[in-house]
Short mmCIF file of C-alpha atoms and ligand atoms in Angstrom, two decimals:
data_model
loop_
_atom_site.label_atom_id
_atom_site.label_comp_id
_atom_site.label_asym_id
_atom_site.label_seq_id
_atom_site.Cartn_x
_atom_site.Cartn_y
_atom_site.Cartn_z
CA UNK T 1 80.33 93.68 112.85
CA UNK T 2 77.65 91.51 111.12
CA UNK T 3 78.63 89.62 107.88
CA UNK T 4 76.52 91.19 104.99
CA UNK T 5 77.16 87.80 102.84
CA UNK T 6 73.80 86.94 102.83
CA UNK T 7 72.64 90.56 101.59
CA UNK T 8 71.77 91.38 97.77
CA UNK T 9 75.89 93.15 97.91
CA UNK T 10 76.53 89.79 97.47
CA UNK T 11 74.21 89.45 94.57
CA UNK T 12 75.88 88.94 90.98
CA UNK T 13 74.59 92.42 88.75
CA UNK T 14 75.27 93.41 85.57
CA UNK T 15 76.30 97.21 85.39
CA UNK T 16 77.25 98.35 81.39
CA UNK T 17 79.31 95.92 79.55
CA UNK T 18 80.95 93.81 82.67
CA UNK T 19 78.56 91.53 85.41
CA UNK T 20 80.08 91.76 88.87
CA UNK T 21 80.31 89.30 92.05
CA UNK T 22 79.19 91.72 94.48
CA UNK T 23 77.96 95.36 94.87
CA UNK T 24 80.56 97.11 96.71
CA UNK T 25 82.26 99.74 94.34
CA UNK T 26 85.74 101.56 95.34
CA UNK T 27 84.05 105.33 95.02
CA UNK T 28 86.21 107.52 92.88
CA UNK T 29 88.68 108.85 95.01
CA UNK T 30 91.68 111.46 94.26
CA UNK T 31 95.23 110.38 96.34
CA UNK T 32 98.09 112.71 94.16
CA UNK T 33 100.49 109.46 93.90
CA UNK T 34 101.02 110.60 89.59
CA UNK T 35 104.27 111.65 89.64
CA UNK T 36 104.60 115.93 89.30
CA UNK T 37 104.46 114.90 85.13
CA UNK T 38 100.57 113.64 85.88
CA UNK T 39 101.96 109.86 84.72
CA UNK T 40 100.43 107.23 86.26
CA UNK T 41 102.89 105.30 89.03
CA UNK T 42 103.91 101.75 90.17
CA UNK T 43 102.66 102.61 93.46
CA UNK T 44 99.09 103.41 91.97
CA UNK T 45 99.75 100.39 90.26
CA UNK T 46 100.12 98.36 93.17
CA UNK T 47 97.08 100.24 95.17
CA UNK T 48 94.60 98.92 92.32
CA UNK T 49 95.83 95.84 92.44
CA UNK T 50 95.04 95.44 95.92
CA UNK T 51 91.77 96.23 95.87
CA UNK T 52 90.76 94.23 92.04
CA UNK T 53 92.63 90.99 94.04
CA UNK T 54 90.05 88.28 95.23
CA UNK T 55 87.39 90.64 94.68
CA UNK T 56 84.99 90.74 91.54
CA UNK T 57 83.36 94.12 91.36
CA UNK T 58 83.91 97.40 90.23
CA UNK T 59 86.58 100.20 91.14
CA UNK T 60 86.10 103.75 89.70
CA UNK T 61 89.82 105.38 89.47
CA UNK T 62 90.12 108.97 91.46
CA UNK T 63 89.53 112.05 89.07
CA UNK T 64 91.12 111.88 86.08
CA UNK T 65 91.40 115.71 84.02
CA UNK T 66 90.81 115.95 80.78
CA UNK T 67 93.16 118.42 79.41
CA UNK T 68 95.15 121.50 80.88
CA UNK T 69 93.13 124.33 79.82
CA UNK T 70 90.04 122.61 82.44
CA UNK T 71 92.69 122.68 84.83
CA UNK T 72 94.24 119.86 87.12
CA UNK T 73 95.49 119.54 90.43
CA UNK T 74 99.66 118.77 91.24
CA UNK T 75 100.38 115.09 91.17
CA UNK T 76 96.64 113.99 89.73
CA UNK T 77 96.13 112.19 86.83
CA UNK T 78 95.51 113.76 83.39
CA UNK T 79 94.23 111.92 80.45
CA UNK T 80 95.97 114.42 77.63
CA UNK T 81 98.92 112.92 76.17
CA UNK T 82 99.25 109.44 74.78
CA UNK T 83 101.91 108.79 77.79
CA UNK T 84 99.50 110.06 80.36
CA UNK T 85 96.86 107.51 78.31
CA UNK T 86 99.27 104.82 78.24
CA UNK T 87 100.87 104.67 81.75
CA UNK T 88 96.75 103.39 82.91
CA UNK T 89 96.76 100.93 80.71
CA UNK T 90 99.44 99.06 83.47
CA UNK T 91 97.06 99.23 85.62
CA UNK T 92 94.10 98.18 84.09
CA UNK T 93 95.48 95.37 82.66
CA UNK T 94 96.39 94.34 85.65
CA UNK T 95 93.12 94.78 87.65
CA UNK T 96 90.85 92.63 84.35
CA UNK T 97 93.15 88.97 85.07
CA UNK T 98 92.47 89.65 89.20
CA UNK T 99 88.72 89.13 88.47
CA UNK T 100 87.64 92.85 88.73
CA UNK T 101 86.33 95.59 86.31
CA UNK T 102 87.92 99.44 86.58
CA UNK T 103 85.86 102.63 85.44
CA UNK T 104 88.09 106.08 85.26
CA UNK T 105 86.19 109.24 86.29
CA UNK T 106 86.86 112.17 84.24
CA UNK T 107 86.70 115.34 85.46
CA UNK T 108 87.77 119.50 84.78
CA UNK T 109 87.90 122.05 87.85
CA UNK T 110 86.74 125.49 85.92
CA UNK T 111 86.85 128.41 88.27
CA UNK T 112 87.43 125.55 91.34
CA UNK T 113 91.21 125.92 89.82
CA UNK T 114 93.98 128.08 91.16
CA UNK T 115 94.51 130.89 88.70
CA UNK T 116 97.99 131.41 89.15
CA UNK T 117 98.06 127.18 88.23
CA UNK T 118 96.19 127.98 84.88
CA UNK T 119 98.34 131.61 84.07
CA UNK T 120 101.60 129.54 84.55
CA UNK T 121 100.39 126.84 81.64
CA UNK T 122 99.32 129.42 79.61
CA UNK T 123 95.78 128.96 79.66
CA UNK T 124 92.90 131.38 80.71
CA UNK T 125 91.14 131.44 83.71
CA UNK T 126 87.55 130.02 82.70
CA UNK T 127 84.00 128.90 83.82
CA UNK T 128 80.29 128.64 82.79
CA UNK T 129 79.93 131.80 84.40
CA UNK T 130 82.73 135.00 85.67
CA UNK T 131 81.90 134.00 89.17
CA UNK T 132 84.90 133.76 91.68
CA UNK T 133 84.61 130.62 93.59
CA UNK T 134 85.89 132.96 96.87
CA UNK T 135 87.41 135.71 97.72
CA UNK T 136 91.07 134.65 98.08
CA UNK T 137 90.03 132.75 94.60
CA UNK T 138 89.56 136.69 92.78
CA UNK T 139 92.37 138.14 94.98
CA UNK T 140 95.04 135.34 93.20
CA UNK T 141 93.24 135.86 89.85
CA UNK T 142 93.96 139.52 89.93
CA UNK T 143 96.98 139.15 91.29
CA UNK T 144 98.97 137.34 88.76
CA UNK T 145 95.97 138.84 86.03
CA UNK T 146 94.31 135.69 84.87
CA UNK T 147 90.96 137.35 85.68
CA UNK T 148 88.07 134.36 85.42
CA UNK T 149 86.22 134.99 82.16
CA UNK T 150 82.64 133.27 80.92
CA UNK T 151 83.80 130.40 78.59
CA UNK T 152 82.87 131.35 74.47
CA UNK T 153 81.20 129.28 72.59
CA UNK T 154 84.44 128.28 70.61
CA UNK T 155 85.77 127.44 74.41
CA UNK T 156 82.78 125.01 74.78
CA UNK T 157 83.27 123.33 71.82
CA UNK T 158 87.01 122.66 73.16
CA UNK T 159 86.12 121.23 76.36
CA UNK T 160 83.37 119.24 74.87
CA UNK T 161 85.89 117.43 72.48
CA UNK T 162 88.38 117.23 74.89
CA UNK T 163 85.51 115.44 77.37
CA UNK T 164 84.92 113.14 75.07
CA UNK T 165 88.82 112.56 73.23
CA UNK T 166 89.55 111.85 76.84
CA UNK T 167 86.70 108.90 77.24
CA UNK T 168 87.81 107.49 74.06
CA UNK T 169 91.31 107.10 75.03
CA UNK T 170 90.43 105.83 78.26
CA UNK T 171 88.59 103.13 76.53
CA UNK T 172 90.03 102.17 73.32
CA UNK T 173 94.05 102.59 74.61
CA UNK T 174 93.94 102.76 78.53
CA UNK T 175 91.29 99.41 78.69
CA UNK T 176 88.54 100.74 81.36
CA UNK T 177 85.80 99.08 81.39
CA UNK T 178 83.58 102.25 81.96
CA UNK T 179 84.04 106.11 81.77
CA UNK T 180 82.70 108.46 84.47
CA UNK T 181 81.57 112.05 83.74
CA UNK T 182 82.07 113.77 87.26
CA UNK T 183 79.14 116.07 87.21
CA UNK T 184 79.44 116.58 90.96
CA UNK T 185 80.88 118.53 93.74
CA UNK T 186 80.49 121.77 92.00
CA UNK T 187 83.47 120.24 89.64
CA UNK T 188 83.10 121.89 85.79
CA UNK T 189 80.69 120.26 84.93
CA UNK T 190 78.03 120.87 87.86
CA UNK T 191 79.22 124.23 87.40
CA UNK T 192 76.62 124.07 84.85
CA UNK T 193 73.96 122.53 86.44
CA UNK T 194 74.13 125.36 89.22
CA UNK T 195 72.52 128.97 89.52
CA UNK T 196 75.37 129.73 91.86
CA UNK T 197 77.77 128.80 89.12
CA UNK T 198 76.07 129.68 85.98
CA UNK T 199 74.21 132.57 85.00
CA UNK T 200 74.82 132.96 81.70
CA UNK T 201 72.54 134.62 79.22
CA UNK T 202 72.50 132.34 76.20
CA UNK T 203 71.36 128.88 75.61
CA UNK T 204 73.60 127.51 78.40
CA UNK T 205 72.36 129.38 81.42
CA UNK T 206 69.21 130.86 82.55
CA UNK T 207 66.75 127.81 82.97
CA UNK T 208 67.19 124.63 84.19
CA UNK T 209 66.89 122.88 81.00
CA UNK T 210 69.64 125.59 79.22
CA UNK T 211 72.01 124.73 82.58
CA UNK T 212 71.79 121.22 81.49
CA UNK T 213 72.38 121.37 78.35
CA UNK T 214 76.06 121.59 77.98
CA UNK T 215 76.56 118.24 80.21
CA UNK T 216 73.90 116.43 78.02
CA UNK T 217 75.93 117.52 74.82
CA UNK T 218 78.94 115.98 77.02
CA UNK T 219 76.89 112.93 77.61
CA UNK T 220 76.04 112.54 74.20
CA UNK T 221 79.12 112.79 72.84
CA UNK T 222 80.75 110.43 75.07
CA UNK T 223 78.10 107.85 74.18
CA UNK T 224 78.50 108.68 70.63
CA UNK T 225 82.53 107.63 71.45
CA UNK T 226 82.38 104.95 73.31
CA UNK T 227 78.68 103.42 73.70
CA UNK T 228 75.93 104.62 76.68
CA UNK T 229 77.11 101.02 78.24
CA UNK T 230 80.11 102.16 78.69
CA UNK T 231 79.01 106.01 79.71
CA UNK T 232 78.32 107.19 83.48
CA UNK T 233 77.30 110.62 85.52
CA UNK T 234 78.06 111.05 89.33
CA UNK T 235 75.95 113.75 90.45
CA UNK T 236 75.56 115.39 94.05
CA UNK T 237 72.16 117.04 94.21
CA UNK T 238 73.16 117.77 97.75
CA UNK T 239 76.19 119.34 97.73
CA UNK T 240 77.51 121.90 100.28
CA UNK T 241 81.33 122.28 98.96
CA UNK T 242 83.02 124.82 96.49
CA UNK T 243 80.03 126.72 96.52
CA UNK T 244 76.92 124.28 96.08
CA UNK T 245 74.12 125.35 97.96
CA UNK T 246 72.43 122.26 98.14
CA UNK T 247 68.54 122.57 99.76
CA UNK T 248 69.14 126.78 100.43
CA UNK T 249 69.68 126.88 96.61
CA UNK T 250 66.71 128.95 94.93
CA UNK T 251 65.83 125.89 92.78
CA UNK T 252 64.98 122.55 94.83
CA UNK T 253 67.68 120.14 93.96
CA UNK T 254 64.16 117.90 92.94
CA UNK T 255 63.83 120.10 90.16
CA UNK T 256 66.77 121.11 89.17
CA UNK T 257 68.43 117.19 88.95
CA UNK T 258 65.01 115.97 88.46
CA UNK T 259 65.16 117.43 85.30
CA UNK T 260 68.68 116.29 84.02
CA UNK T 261 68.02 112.75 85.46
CA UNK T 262 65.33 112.75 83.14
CA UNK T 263 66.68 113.40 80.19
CA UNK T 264 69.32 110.27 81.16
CA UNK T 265 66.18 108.22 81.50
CA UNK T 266 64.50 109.25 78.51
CA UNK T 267 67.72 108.50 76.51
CA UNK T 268 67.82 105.27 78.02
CA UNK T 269 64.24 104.90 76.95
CA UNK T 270 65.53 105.40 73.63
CA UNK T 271 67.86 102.79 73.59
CA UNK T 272 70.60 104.47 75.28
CA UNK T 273 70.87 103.50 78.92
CA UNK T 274 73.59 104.49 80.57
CA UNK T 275 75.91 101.90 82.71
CA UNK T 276 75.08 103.64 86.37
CA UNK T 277 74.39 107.12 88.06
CA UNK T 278 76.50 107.28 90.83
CA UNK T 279 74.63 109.41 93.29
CA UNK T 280 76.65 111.43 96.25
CA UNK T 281 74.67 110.93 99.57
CA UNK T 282 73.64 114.43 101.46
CA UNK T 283 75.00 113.42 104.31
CA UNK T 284 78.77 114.35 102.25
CA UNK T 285 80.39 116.65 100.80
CA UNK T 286 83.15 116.37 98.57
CA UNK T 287 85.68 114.48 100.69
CA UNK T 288 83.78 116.33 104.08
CA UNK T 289 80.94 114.76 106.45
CA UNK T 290 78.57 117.40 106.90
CA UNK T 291 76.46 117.42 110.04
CA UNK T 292 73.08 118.85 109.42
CA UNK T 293 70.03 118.75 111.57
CA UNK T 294 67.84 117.83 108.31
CA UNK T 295 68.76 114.93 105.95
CA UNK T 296 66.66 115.33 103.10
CA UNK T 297 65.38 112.18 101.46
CA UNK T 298 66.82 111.45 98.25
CA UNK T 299 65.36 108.18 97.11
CA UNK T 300 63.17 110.50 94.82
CA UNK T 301 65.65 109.77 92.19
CA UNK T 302 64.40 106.22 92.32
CA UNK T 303 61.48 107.08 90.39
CA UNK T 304 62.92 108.96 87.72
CA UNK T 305 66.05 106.50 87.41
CA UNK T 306 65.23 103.19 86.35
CA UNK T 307 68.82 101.63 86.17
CA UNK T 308 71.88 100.87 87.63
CA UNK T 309 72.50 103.16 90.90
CA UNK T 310 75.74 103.44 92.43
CA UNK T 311 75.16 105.23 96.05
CA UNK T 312 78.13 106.80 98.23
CA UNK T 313 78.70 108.98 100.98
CA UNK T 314 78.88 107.73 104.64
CA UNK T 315 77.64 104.42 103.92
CA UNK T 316 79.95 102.23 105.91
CA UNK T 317 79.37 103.53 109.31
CA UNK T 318 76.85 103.13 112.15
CA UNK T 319 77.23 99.73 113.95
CA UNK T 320 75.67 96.65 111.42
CA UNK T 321 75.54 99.67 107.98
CA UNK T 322 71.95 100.11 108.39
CA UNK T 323 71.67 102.31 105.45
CA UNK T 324 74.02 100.13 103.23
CA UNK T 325 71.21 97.72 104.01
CA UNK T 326 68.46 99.73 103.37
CA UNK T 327 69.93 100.62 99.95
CA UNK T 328 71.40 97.33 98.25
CA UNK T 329 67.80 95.75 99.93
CA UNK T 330 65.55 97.91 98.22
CA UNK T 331 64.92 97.00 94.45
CA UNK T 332 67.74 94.85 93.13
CA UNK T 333 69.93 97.68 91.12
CA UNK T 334 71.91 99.61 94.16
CA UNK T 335 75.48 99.14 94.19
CA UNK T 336 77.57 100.65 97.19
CA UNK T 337 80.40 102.89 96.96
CA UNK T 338 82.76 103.27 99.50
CA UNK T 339 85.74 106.00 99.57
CA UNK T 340 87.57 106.62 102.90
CA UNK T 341 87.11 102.83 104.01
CA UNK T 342 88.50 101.75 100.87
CA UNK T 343 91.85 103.52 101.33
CA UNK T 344 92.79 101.52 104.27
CA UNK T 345 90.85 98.34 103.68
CA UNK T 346 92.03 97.16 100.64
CA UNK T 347 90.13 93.64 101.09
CA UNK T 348 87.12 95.63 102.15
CA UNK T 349 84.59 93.13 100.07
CA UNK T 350 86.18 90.25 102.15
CA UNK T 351 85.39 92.20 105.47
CA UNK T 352 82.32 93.17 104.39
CA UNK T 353 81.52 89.91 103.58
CA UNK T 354 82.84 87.68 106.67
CA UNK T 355 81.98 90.40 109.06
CA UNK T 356 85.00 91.24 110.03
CA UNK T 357 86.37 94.73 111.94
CA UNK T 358 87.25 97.77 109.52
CA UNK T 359 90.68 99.57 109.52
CA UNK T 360 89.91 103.35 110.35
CA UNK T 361 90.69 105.56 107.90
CA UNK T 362 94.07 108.47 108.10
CA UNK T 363 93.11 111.56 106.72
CA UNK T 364 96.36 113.00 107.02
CA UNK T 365 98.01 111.18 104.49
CA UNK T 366 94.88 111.31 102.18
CA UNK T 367 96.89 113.61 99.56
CA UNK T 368 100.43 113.09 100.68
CA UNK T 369 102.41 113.48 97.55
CA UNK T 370 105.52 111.57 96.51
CA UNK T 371 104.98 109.09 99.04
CA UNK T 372 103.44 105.82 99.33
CA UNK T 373 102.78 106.39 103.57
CA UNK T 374 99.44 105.94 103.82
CA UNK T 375 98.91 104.96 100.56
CA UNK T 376 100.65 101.04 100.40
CA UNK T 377 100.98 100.92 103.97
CA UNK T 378 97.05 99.62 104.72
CA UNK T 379 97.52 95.47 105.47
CA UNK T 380 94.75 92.89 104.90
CA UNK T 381 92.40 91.64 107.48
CA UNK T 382 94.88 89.49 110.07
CA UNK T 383 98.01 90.43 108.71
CA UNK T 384 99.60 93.15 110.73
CA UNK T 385 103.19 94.30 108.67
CA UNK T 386 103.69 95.94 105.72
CA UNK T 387 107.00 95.82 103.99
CA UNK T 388 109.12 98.68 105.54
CA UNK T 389 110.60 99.33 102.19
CA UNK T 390 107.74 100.92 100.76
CA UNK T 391 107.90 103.92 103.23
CA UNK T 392 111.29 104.74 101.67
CA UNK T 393 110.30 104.25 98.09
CA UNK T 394 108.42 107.08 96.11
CA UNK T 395 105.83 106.47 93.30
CA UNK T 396 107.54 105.88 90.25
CA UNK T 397 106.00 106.51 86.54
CA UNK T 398 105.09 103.51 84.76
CA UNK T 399 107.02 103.58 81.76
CA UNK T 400 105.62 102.74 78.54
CA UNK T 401 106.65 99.14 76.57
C1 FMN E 501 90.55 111.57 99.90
C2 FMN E 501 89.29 111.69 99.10
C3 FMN E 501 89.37 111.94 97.75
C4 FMN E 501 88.21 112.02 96.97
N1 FMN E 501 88.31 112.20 95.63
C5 FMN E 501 87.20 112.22 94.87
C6 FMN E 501 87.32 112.30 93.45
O1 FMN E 501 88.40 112.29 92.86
N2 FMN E 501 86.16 112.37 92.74
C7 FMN E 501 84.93 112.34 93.34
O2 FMN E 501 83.91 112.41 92.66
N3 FMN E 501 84.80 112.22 94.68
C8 FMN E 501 85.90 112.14 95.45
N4 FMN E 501 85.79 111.97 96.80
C9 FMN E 501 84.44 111.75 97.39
C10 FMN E 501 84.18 110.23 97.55
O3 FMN E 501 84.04 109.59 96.29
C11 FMN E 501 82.92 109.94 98.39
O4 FMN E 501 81.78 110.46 97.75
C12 FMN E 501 82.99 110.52 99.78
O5 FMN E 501 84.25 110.34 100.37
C13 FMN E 501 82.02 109.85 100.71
O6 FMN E 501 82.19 108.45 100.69
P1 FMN E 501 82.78 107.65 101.94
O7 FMN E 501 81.88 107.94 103.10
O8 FMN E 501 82.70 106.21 101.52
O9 FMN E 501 84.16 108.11 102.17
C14 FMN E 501 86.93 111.87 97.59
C15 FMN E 501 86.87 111.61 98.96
C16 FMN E 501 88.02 111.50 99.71
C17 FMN E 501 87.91 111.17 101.17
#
């Protein structure tokens, strides 16, 4: 593998409030190591700190949800109790000393949620639009009778605070550096953006610019909580999972994300520039490589965008990372993301840079909970053992001082 040392990911860049010593960004990615409480764990303690150690850029935490009632997956982290809050802080004070900077993606699932998970909390079954992700999705809703409803207007104004009481914690008592709104992967909030997702009939549905506007009142609010610099979207325009439709969609993802990127751009023109976009490639979807016979070009965004750009999906294969070189070459603002690699390279950036071989990735133990197999078990570049102790230790919550 060539060394990309001499490439602009080695270039020093400022992105929001922290400057970084290289480009390569650990791409949000979800693992279920919380214990079944949602607190955050000495063994996601120690994953962090494996990756923030002799490295100098930026890691973006897996998705983080904002409250029950936008729903959550078992064993993920939620951001709704000053425990939840506090057990990060562990972790990012340990990644700021190691040299690195840590951004937490927040996140809600909407009608991407099991309705039986939401009926057992006690909350309803809700979503832009009453539009069953699948079939088996509507069969479970009626089942246990949390039908999926069309939020109210009172519900928006719930999950908008709870959006943005969520950043604010994560900045003021957990210490990240930068908070994430995941507006991809047909998660809640690109359940907005999308016709699929949203037909709704007042001023949040029906055009592109009345699909957008909920996440821009999101947006704003988070900036209004913790500063643009420290505010950032992911979006997918290309997405193919939980129902996005991606180029088959009846508006052009140009148009439809061209708009909303936009309106990020003229905010920034008015003084409030955000600290990145993070933009999912088309060659991915969600956590799945999707083979297509057309790639559409996406460096359209490019014009529209004139800041920081954070690009992921796929980006770390094909022998010398062609596209990883066409990106973080052209213009001086690209950053890389890498997910799958990440997980069992945790001195990726020192690969990256020296060349060396990468680790392949175990998608099995992805999301195996209550375990740290697959999770602690990925060694550095020339060292070959792991301690056999952490295969019979579980993830333990970080308990508060
Ligand atoms: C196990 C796994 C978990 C993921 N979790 C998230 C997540 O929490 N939030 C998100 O926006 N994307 C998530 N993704 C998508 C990645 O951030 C990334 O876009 C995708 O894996 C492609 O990047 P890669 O080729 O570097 O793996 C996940 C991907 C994987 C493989």
């Amino acid at each position: 593998m060539s060394s990309l040392a001499e490439t602009n990911l080695f270039k020093p860049i400022k992105v929001g409030p922290v400057t970084l010593t290289n480009r390569v960004v650990l791409a949000p990615t979800t693992r279920l190591r919380n214990t079944e409480t949602l607190v955050a764990t000495d063994s996601m303690l120690e994953f962090y700190i494996e990756r923030a150690r002799n490295n100098g850029g930026l890691l973006i935490s897996e998705g983080a949800f904002t409250s029950p009632d936008v729903g959550s997956f078992p064993f993920a982290p939620m951001l709704y109790t000053a425990e939840l809050v506090f057990s990060w802080k562990k972790i990012t004070d340990a990644v700021h000393p190691n040299g690195s900077s840590i951004a937490i993606q927040i996140a809600g699932l909407g009608r991407a949620g099991d309705p039986k998970d939401f009926k057992d909390g006690g909350f309803p079954f809700a979503a832009p639009s009453a539009i069953y992700l699948t079939e088996d999705s509507k069969e479970v809703a009626e089942k246990v009778g949390n039908l999926l409803r069309e939020f109210t207007i009172d519900d928006l104004h719930r999950v908008k605070d709870d959006f943005i009481s969520a950043a604010k914690r994560s900045v003021d008592r957990a210490g990240f550096d930068i908070v994430e709104l995941h507006a991809a992967n047909m998660f809640l909030l690109n359940q907005f953006l999308e016709e699929a997702s949203n037909q709704r009939t007042d001023q949040y549905g029906g055009s592109i610019e009345n699909r957008s506007r909920f996440v821009l009142e999101v947006v704003d609010g988070v900036i209004e909580a913790v500063g643009a610099d420290r505010t950032a979207v992911r979006i997918s325009r290309y997405c193919r999972s939980q129902g996005g439709e991606s180029v088959d969609a009846k508006v052009s993802p140009i148009v439809n994300y061209g708009y909303f990127v936009n309106e990020l751009e003229r905010r920034a023109k008015n003084g409030k520039r955000l600290a990145y976009l993070l933009f999912v490639e088309p060659r991915v979807s969600g956590d799945n490589i999707i083979e297509e016979s057309y790639v559409p070009d996406s460096s359209w965004l490019n014009e529209i965008w004139k800041g920081i750009i954070i690009r992921s999906g796929n980006l770390l294969h094909g022998d010398g990372y062609p596209l990883l070189r066409k990106y973080v070459g052209s213009g001086d603002r690209t950053l890389i993301g890498s997910s799958r690699y990440y997980t069992s390279n945790p001195d990726l950036v020192n690969r990256l840079k020296n060349g060396y071989f990468l680790t392949q990735y175990d998608g099995p133990t992805f999301y195996r909970v209550m375990t740290n197999e697959g999770y602690l078990t990925s060694p550095n570049c020339g060292e070959t053992v792991y301690k056999q102790e952490i295969l019979s230790s579980v993830p333990k919550p970080l308990a508060q001082d």
